Coordinates of C-alpha atoms in Angstrom, one line a residue:
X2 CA 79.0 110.4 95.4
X3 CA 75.5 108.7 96.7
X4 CA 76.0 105.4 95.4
X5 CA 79.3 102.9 95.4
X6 CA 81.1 102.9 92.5
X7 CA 81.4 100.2 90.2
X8 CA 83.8 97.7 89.0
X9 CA 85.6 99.3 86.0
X10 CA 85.6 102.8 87.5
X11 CA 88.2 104.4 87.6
X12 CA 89.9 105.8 90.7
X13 CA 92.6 108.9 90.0
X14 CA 95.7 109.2 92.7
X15 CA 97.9 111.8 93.2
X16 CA 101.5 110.6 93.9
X17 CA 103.6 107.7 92.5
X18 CA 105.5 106.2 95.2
X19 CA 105.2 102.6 96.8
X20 CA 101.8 103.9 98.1
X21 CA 100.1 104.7 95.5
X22 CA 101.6 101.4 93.5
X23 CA 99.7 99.5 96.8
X24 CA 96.5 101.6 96.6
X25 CA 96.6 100.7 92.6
X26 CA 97.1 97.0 93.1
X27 CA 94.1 96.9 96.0
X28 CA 92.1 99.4 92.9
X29 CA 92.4 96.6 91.1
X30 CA 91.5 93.3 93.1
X31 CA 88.4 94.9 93.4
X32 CA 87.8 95.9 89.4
X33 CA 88.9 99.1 89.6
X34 CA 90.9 101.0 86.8
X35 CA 93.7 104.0 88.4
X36 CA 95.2 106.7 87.1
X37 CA 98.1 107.7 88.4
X38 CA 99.5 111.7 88.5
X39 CA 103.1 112.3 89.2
X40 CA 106.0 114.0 87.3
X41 CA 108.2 111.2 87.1
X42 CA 107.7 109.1 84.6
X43 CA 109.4 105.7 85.8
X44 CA 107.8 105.6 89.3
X45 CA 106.9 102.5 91.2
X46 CA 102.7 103.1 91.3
X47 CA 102.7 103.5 87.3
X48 CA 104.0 100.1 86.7
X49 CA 101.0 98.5 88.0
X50 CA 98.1 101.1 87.2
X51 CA 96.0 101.0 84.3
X52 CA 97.9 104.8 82.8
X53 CA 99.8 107.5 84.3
X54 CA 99.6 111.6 83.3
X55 CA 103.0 112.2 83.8
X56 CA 102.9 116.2 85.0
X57 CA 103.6 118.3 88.2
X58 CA 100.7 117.6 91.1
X59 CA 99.3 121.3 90.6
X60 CA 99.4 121.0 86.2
X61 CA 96.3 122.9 85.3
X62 CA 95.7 120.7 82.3
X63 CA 96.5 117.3 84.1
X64 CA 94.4 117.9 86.6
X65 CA 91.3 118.6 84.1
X66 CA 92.0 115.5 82.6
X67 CA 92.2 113.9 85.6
X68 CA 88.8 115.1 86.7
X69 CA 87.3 113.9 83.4
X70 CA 88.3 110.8 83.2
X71 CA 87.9 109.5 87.0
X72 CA 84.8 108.5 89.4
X73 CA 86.7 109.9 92.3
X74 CA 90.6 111.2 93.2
X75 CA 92.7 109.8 96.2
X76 CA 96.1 110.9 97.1
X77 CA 98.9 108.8 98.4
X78 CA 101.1 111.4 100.0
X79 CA 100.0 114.9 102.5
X80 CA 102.3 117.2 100.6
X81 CA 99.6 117.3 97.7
X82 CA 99.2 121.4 96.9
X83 CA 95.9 122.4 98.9
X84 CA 95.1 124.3 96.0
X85 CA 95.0 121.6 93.7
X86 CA 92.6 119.3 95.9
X87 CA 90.5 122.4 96.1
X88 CA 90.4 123.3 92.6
X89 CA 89.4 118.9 91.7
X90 CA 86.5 119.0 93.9
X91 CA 84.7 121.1 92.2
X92 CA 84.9 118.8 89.6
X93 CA 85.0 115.2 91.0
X94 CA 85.2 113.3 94.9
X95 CA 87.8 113.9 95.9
X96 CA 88.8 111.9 99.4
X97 CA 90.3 112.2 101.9
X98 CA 88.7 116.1 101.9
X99 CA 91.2 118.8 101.5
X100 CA 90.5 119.9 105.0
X101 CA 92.6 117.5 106.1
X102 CA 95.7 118.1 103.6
X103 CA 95.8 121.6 105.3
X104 CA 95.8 120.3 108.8
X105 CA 98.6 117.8 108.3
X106 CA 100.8 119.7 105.9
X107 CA 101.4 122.5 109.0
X108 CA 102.5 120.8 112.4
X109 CA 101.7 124.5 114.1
X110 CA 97.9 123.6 112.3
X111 CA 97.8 120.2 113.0
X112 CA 98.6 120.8 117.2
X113 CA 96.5 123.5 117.3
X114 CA 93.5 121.7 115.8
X115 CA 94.1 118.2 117.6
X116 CA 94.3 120.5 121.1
X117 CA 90.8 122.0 119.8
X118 CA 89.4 118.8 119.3
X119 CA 90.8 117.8 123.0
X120 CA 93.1 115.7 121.4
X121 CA 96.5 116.3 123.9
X122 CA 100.0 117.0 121.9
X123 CA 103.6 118.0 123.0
X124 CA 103.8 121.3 124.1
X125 CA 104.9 123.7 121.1
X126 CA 105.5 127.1 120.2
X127 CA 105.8 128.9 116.9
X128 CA 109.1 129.8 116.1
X129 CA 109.4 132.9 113.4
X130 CA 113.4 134.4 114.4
X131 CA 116.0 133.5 116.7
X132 CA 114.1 135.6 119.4
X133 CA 111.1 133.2 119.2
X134 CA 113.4 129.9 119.7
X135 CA 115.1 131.6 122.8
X136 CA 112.4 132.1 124.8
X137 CA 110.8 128.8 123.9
X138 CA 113.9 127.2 124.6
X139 CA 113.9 129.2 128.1
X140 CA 109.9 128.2 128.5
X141 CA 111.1 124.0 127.9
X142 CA 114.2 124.1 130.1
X143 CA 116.6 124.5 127.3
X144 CA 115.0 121.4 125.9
X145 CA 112.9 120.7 122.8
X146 CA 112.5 119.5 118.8
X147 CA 112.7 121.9 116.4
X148 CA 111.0 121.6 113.3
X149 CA 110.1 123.3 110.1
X150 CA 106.5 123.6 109.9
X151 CA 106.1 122.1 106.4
X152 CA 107.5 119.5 104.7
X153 CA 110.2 117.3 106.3
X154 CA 109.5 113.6 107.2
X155 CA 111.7 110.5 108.2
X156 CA 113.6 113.0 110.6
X157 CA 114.2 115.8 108.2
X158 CA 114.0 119.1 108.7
X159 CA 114.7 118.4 112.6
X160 CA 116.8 119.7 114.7
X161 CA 117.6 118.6 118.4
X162 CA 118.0 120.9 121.7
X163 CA 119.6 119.3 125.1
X164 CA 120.3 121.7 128.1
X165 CA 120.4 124.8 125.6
X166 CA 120.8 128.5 126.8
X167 CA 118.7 130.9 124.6
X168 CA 121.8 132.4 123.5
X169 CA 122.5 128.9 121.3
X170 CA 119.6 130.3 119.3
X171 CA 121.4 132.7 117.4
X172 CA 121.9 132.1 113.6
X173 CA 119.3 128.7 113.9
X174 CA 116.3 130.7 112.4
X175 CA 118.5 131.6 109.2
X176 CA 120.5 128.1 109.3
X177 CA 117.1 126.6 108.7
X178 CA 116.2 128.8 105.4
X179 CA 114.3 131.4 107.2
X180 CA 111.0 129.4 107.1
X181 CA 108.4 129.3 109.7
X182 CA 109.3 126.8 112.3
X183 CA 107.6 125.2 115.7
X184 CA 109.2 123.8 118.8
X185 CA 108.1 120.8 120.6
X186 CA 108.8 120.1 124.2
X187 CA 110.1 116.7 125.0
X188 CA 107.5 114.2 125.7
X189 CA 108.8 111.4 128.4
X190 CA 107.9 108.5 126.3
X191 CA 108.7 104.6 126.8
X192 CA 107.2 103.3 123.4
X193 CA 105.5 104.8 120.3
X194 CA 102.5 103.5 118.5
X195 CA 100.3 104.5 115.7
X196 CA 96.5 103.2 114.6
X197 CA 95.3 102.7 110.9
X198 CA 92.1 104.2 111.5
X199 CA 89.2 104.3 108.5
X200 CA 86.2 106.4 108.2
X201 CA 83.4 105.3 105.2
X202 CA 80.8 108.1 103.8
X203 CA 78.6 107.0 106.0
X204 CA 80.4 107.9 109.1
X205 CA 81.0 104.9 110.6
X206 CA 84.9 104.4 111.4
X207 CA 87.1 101.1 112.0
X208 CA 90.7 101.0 113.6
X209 CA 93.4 98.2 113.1
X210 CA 95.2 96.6 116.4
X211 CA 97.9 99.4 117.3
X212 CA 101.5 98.9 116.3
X213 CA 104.3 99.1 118.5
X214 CA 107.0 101.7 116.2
X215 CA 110.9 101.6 116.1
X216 CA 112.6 104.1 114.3
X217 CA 116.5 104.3 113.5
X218 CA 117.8 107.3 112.1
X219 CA 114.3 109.2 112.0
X220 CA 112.8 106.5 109.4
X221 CA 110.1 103.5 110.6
X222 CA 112.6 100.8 111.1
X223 CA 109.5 98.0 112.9
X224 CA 106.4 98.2 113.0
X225 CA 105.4 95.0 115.8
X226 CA 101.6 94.1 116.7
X227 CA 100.1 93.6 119.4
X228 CA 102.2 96.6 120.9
X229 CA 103.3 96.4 124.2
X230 CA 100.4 98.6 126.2
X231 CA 98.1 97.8 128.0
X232 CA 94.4 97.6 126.9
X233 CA 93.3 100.4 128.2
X234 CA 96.0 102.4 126.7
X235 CA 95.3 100.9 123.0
X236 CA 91.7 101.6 123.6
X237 CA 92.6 104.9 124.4
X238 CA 94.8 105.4 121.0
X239 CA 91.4 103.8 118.7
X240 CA 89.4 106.4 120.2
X241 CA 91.5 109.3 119.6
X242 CA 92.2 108.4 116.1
X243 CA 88.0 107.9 115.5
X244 CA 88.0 111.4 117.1
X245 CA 90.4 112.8 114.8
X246 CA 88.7 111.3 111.2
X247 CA 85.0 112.5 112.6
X248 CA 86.9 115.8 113.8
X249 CA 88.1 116.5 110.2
X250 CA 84.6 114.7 108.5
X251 CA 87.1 112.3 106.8
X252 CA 86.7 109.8 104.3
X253 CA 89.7 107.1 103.8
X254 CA 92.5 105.6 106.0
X255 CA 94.6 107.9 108.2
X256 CA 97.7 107.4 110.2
X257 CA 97.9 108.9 113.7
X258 CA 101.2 108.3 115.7
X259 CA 101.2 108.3 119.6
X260 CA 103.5 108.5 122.2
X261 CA 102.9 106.1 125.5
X262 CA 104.5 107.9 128.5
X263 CA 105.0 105.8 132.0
X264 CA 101.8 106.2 133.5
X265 CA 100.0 104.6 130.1
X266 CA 98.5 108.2 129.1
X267 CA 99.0 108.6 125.2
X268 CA 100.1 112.0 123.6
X269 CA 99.5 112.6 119.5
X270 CA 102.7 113.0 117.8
X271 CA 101.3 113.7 114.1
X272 CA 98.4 112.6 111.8
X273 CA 98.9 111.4 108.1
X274 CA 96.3 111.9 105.8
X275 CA 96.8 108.9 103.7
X276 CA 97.3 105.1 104.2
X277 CA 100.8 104.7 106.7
X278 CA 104.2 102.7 106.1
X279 CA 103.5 101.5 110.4
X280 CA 100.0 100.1 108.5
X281 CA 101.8 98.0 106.0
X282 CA 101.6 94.7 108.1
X283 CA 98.1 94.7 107.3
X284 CA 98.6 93.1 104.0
X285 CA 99.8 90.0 105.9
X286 CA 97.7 89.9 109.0
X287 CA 94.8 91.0 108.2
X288 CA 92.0 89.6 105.5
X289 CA 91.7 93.7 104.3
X290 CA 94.4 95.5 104.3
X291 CA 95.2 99.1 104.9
X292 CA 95.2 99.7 101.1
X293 CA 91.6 97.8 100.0
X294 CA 90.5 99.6 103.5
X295 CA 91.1 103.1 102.2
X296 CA 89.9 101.6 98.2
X297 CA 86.8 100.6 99.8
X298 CA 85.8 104.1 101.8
X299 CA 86.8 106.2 99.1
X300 CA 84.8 104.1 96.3
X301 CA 81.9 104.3 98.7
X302 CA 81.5 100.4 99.9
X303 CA 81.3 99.0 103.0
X304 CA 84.5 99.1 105.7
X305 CA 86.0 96.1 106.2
X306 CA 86.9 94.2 109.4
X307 CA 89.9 95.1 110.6
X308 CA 90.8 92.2 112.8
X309 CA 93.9 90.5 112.6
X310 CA 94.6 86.8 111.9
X311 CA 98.4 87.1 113.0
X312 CA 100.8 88.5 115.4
X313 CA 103.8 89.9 113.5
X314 CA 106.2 92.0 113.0
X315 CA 106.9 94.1 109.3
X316 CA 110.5 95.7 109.3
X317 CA 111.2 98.1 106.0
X318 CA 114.3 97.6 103.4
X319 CA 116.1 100.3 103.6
X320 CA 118.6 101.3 101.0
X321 CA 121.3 98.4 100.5
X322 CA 118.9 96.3 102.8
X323 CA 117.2 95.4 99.4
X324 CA 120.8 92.5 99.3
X325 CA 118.7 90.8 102.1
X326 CA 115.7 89.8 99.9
X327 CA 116.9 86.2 98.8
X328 CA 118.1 85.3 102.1
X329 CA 114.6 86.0 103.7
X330 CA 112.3 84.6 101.6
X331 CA 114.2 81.8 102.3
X332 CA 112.1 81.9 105.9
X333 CA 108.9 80.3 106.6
X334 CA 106.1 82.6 106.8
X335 CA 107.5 85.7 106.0
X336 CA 105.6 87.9 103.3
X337 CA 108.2 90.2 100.3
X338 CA 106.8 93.1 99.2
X339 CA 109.1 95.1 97.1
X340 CA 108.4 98.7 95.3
X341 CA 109.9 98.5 91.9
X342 CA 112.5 101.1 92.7
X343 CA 115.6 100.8 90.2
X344 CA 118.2 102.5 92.6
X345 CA 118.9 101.8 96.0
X346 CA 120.1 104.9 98.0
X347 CA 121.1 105.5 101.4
X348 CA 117.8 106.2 103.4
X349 CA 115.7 105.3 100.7
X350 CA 113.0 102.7 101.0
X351 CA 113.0 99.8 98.9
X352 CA 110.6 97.7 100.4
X353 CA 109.4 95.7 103.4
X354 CA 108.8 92.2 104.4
X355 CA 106.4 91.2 107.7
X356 CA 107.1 88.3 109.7
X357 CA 104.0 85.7 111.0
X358 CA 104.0 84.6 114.6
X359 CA 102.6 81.9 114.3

């Protein structure tokens, strides 16, 4: 794509969760028509897009259609089949490049390739049988994460080893479904913080201020900016996550989530290929958010600044949380933002709200 697109084009994206429902409605303050493909037909992106082809992400047919009738195809989620991005650019841009859906959708991948880059990770091994987990276990002191490889997020898929012998690794390989697993070492940590990063056609790459993270239960509970670092450290975080989107030649807005040890050093926890819930505050702080960010670099326009007008603080609604919503928007500069989910469900996220400091 050698020229920007223009208003009334129309911009396909894969997935139909609160995401893509904020990529749409970003699509559209700036003309764009979107096309939403995802197998269930009620989600939250398709009640604001312009039409939805309601079929599995890897659908031959869908995904023809798709490439006919759009200028260029995003995705809103890393779990998109590889296959399917591959297949779509031969057809139409697609962005971000599928490069970067197969580093992200393996963590043994994704550490490997950051550590090529000279990006430093957690200490991992691959773990294939029971064998594999006890001598990693006896490599990290009887200490470490273990994780399935693919898939998993908001803390599943985990499991968690203190002061282990590498006999407590019997039965864990088959207890996990027999699928290829890695084991991280414990990282020291005293905060966590992620950057929005963008990266235009062009090449040239813009990061938003760093947010401090707080998870409960595995899932992004706060998301506070400015973090609590110290300027060298932040500066540290923007320039690994501009190495990472020039690393992988990207095109869009990526997530990268670090962990701040004691001596203000950062280590990379994980990269997401897509815009990022720790990146929602940007609607409220920011004159572009996260969502026209990744809109504008994938249609081919300029970046725009990321600076933030606010401090703040964005907290998700979690589940029954969604009870809370009349009482706070009650509050003086708070901003709602809620996905159109019918069903509230335990762990399930319903929508967030971000608080201005003013």
């Amino acid at each position: 794509m050698s020229t920007p697109l223009l208003p009334g084009a129309t911009i396909g994206i894969i997935g139909g969760g609160q995401l893509g429902r904020m990529l749409a409605m970003a699509a559209a303050r700036l003309g764009y028509q979107t096309i939403i493909l995802e197998p269930q037909a009620d989600c939250p992106a398709a009640q604001v897009a312009t039409r939805q082809i309601v079929a599995a992400y890897d659908d031959a047919q869908a995904l023809e259609e798709l490439a006919r009738d759009c200028a260029v195809v995003t995705y809103e989620f890393e779990n998109v089949p590889v296959g399917a991005a591959v297949s779509l650019a031969h057809k139409v841009a697609v962005y971000p490049p599928a490069r970067a859906l197969e580093v992200a959708q393996d963590r043994l991948v994704e550490k490997t390739t950051l550590n090529a880059m000279g990006i430093a990770t957690a200490d991992f091994v691959a773990v294939d049988s029971d064998a594999d987990l006890a001598a990693g276990l006896e490599t990290f002191d009887g200490n470490g994460v273990l994780k399935t490889r693919r898939l998993g997020y908001d803390g599943k898929g985990q499991r968690l080893f203190r002061d282990a012998k590498p006999s407590d690794a019997a039965g864990v390989h088959a207890s996990m479904g027999n699928v290829p697993l890695i084991l991280e070492a414990f990282v020291p940590f005293e905060r966590e913080v992620s950057v929005i990063a963008a990266r235009g056609m062009d090449g040239s790459v813009v990061a938003y201020d760093p947010a401090e993270n707080v998870h409960l239960q595995g899932i992004l509970h706060t998301s506070t900016v400015p973090a609590t670092a110290s300027a060298e450290t932040l500066a540290q975080a923007r320039a690994a996550a501009s190495a990472i989107a020039a690393g992988l030649d990207y095109v869009g807005v990526i997530g990268v989530e670090f962990f701040v040890l004691g001596d203000g050093s950062i280590v990379t926890n994980e990269i997401a290929p897509r815009v990022h819930n720790s990146g929602h505050w940007t609607e409220a702080a920011c004159a572009v958010s996260q969502f026209e960010q990744h809109i504008r670099a994938v249609a081919g326009l300029p970046l725009g600044n990321p600076r933030r007008h606010s401090d703040c603080v964005m907290e998700n609604l979690i589940g029954d949380d969604i009870a809370r919503v009349a009482s706070l928007m009650a509050e003086p500069d708070l901003v709602m933002h809620l996905y159109g989910k019918a069903e509230a469900r335990a762990g399930r996220k319903m929508g967030h709200f971000t608080r201005l400091k003013r």
